[in-house]
Short mmCIF file of C-alpha atoms and ligand atoms in Angstrom, two decimals:
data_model
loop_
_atom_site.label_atom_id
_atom_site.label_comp_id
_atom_site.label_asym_id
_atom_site.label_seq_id
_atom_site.Cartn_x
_atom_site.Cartn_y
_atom_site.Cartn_z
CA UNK K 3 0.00 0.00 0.00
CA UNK K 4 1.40 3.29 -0.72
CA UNK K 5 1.60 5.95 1.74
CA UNK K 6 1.63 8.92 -0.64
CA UNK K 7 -0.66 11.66 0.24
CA UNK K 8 -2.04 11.59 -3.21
CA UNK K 9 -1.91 8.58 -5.42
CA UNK K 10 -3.64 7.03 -8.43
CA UNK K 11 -6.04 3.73 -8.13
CA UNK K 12 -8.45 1.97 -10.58
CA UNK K 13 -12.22 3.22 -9.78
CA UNK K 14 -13.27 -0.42 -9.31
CA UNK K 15 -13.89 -0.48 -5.39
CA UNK K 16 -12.50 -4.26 -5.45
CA UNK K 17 -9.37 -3.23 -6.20
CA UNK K 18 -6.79 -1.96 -3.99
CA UNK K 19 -3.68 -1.31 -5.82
CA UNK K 20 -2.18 2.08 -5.88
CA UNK K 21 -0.02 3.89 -7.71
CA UNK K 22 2.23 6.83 -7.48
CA UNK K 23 2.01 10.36 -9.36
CA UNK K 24 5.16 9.72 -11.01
CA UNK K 25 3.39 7.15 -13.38
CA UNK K 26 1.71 8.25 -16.21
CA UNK K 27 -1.67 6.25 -16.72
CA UNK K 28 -4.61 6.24 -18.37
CA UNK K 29 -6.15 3.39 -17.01
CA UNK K 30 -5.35 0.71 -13.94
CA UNK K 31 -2.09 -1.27 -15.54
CA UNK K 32 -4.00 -4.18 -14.03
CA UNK K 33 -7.24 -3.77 -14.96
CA UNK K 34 -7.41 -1.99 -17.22
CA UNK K 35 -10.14 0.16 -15.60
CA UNK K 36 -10.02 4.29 -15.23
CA UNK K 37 -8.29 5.54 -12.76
CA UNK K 38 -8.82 7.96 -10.37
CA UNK K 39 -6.52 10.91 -8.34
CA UNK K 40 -7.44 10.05 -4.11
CA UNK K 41 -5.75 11.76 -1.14
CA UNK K 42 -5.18 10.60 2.37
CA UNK K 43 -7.41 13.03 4.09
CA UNK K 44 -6.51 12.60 7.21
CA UNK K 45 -3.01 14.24 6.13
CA UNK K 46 -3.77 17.20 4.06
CA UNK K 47 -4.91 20.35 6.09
CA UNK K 48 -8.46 21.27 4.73
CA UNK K 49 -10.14 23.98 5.86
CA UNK K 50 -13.32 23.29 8.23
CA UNK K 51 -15.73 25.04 6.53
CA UNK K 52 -15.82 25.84 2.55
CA UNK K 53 -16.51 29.62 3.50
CA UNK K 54 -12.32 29.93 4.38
CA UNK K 55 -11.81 29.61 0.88
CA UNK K 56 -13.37 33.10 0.26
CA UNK K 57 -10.08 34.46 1.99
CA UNK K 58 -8.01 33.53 -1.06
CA UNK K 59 -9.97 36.19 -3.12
CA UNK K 60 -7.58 39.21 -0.56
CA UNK K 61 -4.54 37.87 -2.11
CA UNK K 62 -5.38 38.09 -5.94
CA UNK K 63 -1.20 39.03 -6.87
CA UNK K 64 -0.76 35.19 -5.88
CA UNK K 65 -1.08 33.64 -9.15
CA UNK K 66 -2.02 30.54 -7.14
CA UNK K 67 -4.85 32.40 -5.32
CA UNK K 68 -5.91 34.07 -8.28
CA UNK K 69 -6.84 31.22 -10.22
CA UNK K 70 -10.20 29.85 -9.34
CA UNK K 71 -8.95 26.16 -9.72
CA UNK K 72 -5.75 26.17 -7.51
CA UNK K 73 -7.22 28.56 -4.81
CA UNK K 74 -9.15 25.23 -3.76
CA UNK K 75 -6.01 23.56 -4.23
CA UNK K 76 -6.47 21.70 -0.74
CA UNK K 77 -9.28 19.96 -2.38
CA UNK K 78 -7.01 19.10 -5.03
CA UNK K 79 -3.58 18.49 -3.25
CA UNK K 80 -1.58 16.52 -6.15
CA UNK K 81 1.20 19.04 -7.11
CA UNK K 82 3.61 21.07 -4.80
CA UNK K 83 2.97 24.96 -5.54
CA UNK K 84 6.21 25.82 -7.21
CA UNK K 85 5.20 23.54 -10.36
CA UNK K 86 1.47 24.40 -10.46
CA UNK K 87 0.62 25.84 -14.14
CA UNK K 88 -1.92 28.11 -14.22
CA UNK K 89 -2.80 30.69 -16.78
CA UNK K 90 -5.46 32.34 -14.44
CA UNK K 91 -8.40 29.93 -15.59
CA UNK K 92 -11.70 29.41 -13.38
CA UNK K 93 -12.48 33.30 -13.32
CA UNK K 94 -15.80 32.43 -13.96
CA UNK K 95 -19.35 33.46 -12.85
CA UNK K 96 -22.58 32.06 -11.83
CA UNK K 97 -26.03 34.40 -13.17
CA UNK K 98 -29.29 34.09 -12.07
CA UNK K 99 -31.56 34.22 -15.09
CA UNK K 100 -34.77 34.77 -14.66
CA UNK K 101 -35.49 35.33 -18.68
CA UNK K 102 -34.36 31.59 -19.00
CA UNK K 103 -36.06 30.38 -15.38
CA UNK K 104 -39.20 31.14 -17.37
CA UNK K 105 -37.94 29.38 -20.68
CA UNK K 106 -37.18 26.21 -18.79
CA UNK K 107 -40.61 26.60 -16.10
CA UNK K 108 -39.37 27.47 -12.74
CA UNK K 109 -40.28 30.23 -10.03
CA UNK K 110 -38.24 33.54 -10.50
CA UNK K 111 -34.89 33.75 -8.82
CA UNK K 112 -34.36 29.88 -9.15
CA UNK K 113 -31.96 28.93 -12.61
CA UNK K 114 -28.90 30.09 -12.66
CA UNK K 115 -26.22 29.67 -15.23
CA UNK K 116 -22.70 28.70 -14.81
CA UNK K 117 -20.70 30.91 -17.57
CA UNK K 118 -17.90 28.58 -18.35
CA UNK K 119 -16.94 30.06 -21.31
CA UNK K 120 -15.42 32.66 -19.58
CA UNK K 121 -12.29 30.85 -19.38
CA UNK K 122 -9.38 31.93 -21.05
CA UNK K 123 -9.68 29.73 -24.34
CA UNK K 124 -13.68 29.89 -23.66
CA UNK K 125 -14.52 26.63 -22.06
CA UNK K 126 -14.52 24.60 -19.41
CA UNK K 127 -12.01 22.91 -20.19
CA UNK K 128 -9.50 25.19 -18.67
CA UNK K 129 -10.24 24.10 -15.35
CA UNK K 130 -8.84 20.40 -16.28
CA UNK K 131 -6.02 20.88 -18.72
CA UNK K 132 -4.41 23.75 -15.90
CA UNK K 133 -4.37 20.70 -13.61
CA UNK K 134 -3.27 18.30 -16.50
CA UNK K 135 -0.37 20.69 -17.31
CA UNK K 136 0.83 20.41 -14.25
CA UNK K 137 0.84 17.07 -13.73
CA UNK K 138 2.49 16.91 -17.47
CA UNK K 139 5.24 19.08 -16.47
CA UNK K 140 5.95 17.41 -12.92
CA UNK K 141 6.67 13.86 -14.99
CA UNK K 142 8.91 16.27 -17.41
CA UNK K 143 6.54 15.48 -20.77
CA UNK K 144 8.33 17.46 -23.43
CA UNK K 145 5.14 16.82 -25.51
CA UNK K 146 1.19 16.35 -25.00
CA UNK K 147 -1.68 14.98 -26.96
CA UNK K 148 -5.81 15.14 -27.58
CA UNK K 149 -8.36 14.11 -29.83
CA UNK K 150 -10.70 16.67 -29.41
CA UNK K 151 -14.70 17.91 -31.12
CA UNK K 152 -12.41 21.29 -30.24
CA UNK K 153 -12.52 22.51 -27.26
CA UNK K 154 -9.48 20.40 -25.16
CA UNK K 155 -7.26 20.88 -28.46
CA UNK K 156 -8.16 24.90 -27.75
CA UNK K 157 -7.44 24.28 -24.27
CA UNK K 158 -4.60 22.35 -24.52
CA UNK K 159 -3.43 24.50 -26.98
CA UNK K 160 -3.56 27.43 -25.01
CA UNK K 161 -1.73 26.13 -22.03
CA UNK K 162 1.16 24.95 -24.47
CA UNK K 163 1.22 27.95 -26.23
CA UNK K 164 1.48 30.40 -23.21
CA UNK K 165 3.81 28.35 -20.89
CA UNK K 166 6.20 26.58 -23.50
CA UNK K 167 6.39 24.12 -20.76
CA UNK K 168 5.79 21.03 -23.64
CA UNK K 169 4.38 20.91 -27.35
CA UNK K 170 1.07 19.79 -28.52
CA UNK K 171 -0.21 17.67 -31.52
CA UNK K 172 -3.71 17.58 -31.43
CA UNK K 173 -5.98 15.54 -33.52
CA UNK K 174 -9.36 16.57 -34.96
CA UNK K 175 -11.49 14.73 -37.27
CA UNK K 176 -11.69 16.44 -40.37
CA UNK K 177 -15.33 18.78 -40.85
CA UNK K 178 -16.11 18.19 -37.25
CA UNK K 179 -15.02 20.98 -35.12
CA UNK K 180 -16.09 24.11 -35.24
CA UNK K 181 -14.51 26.86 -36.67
CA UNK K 182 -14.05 29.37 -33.67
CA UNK K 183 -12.35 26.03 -31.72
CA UNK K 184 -9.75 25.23 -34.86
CA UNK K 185 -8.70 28.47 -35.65
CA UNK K 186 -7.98 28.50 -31.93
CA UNK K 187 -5.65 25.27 -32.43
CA UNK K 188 -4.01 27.49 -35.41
CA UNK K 189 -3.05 30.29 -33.94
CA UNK K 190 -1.91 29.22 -30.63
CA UNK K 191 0.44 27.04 -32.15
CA UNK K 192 -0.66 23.36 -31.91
CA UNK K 193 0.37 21.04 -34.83
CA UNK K 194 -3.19 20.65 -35.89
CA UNK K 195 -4.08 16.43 -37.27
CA UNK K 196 -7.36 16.33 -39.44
CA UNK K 197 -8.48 13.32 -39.17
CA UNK K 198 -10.49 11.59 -41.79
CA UNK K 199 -13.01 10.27 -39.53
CA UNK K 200 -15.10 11.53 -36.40
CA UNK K 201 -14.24 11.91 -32.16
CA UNK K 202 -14.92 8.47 -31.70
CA UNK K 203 -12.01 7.34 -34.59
CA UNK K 204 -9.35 10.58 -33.30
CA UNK K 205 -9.53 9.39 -29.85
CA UNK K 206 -8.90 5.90 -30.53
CA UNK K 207 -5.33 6.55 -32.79
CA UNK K 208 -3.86 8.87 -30.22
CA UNK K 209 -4.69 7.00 -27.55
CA UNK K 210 -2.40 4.50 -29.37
CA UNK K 211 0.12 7.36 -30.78
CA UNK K 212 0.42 8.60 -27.08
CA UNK K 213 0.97 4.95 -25.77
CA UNK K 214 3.56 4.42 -28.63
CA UNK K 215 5.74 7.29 -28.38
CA UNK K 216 5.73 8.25 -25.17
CA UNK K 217 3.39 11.51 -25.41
CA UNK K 218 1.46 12.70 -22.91
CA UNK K 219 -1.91 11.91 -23.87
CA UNK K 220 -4.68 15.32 -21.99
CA UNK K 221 -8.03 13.85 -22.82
CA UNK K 222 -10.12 13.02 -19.88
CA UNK K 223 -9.02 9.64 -19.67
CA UNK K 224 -6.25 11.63 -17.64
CA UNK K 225 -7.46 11.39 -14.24
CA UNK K 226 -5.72 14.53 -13.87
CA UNK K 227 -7.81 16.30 -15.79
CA UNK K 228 -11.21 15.74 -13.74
CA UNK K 229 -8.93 17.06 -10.28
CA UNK K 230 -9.28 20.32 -11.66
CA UNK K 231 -13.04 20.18 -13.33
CA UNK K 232 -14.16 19.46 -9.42
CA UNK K 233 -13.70 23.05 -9.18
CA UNK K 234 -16.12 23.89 -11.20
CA UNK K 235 -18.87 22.74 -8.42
CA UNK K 236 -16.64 24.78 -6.01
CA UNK K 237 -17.43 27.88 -7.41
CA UNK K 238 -21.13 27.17 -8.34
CA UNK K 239 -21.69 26.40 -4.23
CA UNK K 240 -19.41 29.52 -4.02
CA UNK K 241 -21.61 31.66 -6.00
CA UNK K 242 -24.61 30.43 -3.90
CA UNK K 243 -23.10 31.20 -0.38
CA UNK K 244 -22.20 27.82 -0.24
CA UNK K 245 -25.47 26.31 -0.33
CA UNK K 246 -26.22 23.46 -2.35
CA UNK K 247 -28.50 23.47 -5.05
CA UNK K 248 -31.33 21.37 -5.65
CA UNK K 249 -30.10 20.47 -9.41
CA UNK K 250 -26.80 20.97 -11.45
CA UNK K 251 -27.25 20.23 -14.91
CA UNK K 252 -25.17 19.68 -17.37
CA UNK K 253 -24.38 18.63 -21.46
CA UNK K 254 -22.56 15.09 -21.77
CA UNK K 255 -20.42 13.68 -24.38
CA UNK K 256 -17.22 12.00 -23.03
CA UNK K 257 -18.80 12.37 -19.33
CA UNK K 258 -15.52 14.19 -17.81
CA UNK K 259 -17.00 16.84 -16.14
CA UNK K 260 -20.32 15.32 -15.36
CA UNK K 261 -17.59 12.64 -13.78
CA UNK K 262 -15.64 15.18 -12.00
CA UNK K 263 -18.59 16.88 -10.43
CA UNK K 264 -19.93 13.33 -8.73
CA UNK K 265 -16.61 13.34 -7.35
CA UNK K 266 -16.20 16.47 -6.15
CA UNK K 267 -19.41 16.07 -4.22
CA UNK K 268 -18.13 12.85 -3.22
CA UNK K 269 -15.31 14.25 -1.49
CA UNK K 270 -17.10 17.18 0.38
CA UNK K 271 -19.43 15.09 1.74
CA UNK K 272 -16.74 12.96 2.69
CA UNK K 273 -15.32 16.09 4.42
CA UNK K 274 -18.06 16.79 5.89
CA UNK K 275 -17.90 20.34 3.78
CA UNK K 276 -21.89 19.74 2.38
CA UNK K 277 -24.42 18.27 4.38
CA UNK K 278 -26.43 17.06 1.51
CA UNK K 279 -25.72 16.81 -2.40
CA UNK K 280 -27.04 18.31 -5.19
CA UNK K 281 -28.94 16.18 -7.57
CA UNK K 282 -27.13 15.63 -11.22
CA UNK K 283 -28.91 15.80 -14.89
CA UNK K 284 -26.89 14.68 -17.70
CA UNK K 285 -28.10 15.71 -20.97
CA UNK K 286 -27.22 14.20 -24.32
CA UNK K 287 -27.84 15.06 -27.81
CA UNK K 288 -30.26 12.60 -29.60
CA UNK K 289 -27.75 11.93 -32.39
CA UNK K 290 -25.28 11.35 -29.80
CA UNK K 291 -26.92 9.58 -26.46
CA UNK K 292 -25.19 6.29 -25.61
CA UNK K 293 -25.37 7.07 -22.13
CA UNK K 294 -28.96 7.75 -22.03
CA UNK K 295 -29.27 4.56 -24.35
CA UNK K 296 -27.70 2.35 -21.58
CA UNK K 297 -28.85 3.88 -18.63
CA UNK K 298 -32.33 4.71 -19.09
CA UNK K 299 -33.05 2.84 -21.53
CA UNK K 300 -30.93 -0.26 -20.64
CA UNK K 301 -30.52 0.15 -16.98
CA UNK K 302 -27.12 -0.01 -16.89
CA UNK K 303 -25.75 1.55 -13.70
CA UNK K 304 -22.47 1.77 -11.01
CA UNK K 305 -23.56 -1.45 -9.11
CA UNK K 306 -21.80 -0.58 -5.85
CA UNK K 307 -18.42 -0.70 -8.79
CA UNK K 308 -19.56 -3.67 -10.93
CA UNK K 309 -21.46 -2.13 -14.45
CA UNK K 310 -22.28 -4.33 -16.33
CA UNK K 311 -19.32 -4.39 -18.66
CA UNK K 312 -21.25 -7.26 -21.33
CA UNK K 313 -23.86 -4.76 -21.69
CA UNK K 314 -21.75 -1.82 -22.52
CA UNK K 315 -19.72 -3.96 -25.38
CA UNK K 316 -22.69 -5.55 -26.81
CA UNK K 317 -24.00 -2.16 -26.73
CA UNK K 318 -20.86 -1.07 -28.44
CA UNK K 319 -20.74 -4.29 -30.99
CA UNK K 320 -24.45 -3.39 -32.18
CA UNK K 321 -22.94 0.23 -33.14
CA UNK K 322 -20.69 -1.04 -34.79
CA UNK K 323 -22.53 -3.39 -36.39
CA UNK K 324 -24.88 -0.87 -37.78
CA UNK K 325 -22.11 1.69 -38.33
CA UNK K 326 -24.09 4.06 -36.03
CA UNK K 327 -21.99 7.20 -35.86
CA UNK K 328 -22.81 9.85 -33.75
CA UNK K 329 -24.19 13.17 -35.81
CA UNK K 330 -25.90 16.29 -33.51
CA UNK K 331 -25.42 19.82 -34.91
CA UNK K 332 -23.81 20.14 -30.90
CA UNK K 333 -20.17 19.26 -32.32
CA UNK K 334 -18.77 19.09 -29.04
CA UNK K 335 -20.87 16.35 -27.84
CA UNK K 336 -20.92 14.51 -30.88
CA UNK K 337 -19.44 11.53 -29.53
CA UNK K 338 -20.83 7.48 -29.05
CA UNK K 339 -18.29 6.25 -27.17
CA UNK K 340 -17.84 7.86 -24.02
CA UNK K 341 -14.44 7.27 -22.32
CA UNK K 342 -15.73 8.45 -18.72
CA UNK K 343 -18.88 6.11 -18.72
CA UNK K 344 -18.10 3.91 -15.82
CA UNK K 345 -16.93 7.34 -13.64
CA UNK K 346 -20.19 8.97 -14.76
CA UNK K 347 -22.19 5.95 -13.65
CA UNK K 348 -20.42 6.36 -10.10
CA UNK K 349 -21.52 9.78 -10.30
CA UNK K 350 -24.95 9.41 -11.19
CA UNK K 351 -25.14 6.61 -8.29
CA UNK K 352 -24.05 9.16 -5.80
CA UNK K 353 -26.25 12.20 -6.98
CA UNK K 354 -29.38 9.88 -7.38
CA UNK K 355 -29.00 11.43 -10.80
CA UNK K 356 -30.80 11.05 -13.98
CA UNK K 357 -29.64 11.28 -17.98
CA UNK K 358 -32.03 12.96 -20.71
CA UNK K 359 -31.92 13.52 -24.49
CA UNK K 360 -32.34 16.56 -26.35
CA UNK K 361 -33.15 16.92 -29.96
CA UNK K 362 -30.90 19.53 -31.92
CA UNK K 363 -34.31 21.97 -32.58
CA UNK K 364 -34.38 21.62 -28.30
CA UNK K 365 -30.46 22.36 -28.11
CA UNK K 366 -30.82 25.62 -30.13
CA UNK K 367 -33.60 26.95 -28.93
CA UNK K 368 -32.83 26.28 -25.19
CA UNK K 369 -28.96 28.07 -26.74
CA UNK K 370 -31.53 30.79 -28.13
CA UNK K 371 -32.58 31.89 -25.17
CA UNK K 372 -29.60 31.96 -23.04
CA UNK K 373 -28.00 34.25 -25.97
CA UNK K 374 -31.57 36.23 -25.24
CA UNK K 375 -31.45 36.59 -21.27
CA UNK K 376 -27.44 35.98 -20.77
CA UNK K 377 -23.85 36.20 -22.01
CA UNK K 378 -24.61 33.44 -24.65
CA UNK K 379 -23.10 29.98 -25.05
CA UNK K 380 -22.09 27.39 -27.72
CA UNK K 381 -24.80 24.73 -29.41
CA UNK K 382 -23.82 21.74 -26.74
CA UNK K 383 -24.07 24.20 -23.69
CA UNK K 384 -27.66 24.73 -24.84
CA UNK K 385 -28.43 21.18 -23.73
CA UNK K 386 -28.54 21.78 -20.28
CA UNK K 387 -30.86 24.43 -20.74
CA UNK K 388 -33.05 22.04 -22.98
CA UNK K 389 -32.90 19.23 -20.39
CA UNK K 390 -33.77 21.28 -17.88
CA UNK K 391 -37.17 22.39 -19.47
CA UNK K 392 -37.90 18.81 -20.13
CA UNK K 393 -36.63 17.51 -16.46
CA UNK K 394 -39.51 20.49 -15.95
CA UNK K 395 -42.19 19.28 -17.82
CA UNK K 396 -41.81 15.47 -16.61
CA UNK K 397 -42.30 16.79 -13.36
CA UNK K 398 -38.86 15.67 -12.10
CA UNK K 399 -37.76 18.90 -11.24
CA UNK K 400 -40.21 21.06 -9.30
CA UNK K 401 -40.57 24.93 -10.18
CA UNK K 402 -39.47 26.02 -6.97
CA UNK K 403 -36.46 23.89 -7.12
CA UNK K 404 -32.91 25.99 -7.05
CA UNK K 405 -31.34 24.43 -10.76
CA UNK K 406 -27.98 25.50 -12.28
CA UNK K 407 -27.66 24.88 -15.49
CA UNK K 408 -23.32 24.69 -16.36
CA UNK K 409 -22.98 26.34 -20.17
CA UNK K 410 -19.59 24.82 -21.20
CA UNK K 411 -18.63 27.02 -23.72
CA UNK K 412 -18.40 29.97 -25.18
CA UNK K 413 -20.83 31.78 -27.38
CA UNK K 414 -18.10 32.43 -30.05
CA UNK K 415 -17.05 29.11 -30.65
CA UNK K 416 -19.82 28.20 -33.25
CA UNK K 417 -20.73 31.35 -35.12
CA UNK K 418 -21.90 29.34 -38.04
CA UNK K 419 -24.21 27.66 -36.12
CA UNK K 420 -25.66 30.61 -34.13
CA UNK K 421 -25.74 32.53 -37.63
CA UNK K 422 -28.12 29.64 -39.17
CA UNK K 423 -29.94 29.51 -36.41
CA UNK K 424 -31.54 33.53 -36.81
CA UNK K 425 -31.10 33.60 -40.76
CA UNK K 426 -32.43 29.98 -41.28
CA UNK K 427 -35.30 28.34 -42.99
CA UNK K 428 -37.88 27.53 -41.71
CA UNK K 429 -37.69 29.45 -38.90
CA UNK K 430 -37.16 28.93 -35.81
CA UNK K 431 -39.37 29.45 -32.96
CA UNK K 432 -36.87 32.52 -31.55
CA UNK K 433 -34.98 33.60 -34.86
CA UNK K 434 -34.01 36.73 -34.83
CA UNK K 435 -32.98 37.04 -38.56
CA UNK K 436 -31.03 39.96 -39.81
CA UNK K 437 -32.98 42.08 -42.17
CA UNK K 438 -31.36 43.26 -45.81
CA UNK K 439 -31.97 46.68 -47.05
CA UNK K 440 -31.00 48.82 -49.66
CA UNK K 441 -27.93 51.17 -49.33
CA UNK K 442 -30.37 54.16 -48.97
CA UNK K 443 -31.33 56.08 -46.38
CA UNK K 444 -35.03 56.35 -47.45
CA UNK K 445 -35.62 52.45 -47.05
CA UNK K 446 -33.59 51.90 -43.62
CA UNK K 447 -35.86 54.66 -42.40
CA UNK K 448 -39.10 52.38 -43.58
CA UNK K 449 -37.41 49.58 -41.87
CA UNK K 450 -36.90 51.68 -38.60
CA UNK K 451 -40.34 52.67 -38.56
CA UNK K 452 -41.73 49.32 -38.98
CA UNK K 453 -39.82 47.79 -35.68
CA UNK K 454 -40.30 51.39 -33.64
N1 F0G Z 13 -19.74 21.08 -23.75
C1 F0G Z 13 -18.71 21.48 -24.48
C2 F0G Z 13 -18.70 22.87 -24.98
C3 F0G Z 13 -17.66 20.57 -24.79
O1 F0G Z 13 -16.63 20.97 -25.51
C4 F0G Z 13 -17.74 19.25 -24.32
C5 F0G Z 13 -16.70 18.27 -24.63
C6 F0G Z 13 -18.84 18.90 -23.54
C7 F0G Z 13 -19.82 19.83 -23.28
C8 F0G Z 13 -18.98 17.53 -22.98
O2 F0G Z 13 -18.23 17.42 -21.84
O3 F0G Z 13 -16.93 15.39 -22.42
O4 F0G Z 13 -17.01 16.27 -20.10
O5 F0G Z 13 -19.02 15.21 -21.12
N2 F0G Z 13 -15.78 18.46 -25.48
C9 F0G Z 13 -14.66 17.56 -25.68
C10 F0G Z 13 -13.64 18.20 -26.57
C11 F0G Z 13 -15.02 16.20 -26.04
O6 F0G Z 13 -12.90 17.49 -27.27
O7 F0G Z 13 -13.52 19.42 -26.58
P1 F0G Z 13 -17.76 15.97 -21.32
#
């Protein structure tokens, strides 16, 4: 047994075997099962209550301190300080809405949106690749790897480009990735792979590039990765005054984050930092929903650690079989074979949570409206919204329930698809299409009238 205070172990409760931070896994050597980042508690000061964490926000000229990932760095206590890389990601912010509390069907004053596009290359994913980075550079990786639908090769990309700490090949299939997200990739540097083929077919060859040469491979297979996505549910209780909501809901595709946040809930509870825990929607696109296929649908679930692992490859087999690829106008979520779907299970278990689908018409109207009452967000984001109005309408969640609905990414990463959305045929239910006019003064002033 090791006596690290942090250490890596397979998620399978069976199995005991740790090991240290100096390896560099993907999954348990022995079983080939993800792994997980746990701590020995009982040696890592944590403060009593989550409100001493507010202090951090006085010493903002403390890189550390400023970033809203390592400022909870007790709750993530893998790296020592001096090797942390941090580019000043998490400075995010949580909005009540009550535009889009009315859109989805609850009292005023209870949905709130978690603006994670805010982040330095505009998603979420900032919060896990700071905390990848840093593991990458304490093992010495002179070079790092993702498949991505865009957002972790922005991400990734980013942190490479601004810390020269390693370099970056990312891999992309080819038409799949929104523009805002590769042109991201471009600029910042990253050698940029095009794969002729989808998520499902990038991930796959560089998780066997990575294993072959040696690079260090930053998708959320990295248990790294989740460490620093559990502060995303930090700051949401944060923004709240530490309470804990009734309902955090959020878009799945490779079920990292949706993995992360069971976790991090796991941990304060364990803590004794929350006295209850927040129950967890996962919402997939229809063209993309293995994990509502297999857990509604199929009843696949954690099993106190035991899934049913001859479901999930029969499941799989009959895919492929079919050649059933996933296709949702959500590009980030367009994915069938989630990596994280044993985690997310555990995570569902523990947040007596639930998994929906979401048609694309749902996912860009519920993005419609957020753009409408709120900073905006990418197509994917909107499926939190989307679920949320359905969760609504099923009577699972109750109007005067306190919901916060996590928008991954930023508004800017799919222009194209926000653009088709308002100028589109037929239209929408809240287009907003631009109007052409003449270049004369006489006609705009027609127009002007008309809308006055
Ligand atoms: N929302 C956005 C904007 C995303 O980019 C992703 C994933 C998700 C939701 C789904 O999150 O995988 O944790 O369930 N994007 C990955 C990428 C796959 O390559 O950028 P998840």
């Amino acid at each position: 047994m090791s006596t690290d205070l942090a250490y890596q172990s397979s998620i399978s409760p069976d199995h005991s075997s740790t090991y240290g931070l100096d390896e560099v896994l993907t999954a348990c050597p022995e079983t080939g099962e993800l792994l997980d980042i746990q701590y020995d508690w009982d040696r890592v000061e944590v403060p009593s209550s989550l409100k001493e964490f507010e202090s951090r926000w006085a010493n903002r000229n403390c890189p550390l301190d400023y970033s809203g990932v390592w400022r909870f760095r007790q709750l993530l206590p893998f790296a020592p300080d001096d090797q942390i890389v941090t580019i000043g990601e998490g400075q995010t912010l949580l909005q009540q809405s009550n535009s889009v509390a009315k859109y989805v069907g609850l009292n005023e004053g209870q949905l709130y949106l978690q603006y994670e596009g805010l982040n330095p290359s505009g998603s979420f994913k900032d919060n896990g690749m700071t905390a990848a980075s840093t593991h990458a550079r304490m093992v010495g990786a002179k070079m790092a790897a993702c498949a991505s639908t865009g957002n972790t090769s922005a991400s990734l990309a980013i942190y490479a480009g601004t810390t020269k700490h390693f370099k970056v090949i990312v891999f992309v299939g080819s038409g799949k990735i929104a523009y805002g997200k590769l042109s991201q990739a471009l600029d910042y540097g990253a050698t940029t792979l095009q794969i002729q083929g989808d998520f499902d077919d990038a991930l796959k060859q560089v998780r066997e590039v990575c294993k072959t040469a040696g690079i260090y491979l930053c998708n959320s297979v990295n248990p790294f990765r989740l460490e620093g996505q559990k502060t995303i549910m930090y700051r949401v209780l944060e923004g709240l005054n530490w309470e804990v909501p009734d309902w955090i809901v959020v878009p799945g595709g490779n079920l990292g984050n949706s993995s992360a946040f069971g976790k991090a809930f796991m941990e304060l509870k364990e803590l004794g930092l929350i006295d209850r825990v927040p129950r967890l929607a996962v919402i997939n696109a229809q063209g993309a929903n293995t994990l509502y296929e297999l857990h509604e649908k199929h009843g696949l679930c954690w099993n106190g650690g035991k899934p049913d692992s001859e479901l999930i490859k029969s499941f799989y087999q009959k895919m492929d079989d079919e050649d059933r690829r996933a296709n949702t106008l959500a590009s980030a979520i367009e994915i069938n074979r989630p990596v994280n779907l044993k985690k997310c299970l555990r995570a569902l278990d523990f947040c007596d949570g639930v998994v929906r689908e979401v048609n694309d018409e749902e996912i860009l109207d519920g993005k419609s409206q957020v753009g409408a009452g709120g900073f905006g967000c990418e197509p994917a984001s909107g499926a939190s919204v989307a679920g949320a109005k359905l969760l609504r309408q099923q009577g699972i969640i109750a109007p005067s329930d306190r919901v916060v609905c996590i928008l991954t990414g930023h508004q800017l990463k799919d222009p194209n698809a926000t653009v088709n959305y308002h100028s589109g045929q037929p239209a929408p239910e809240f287009q907003n299409a631009p109007i052409p006019v003449e270049n004369d003064f006489e006609k705009i002033m027609e127009v002007i009238q008309r809308i006055a």
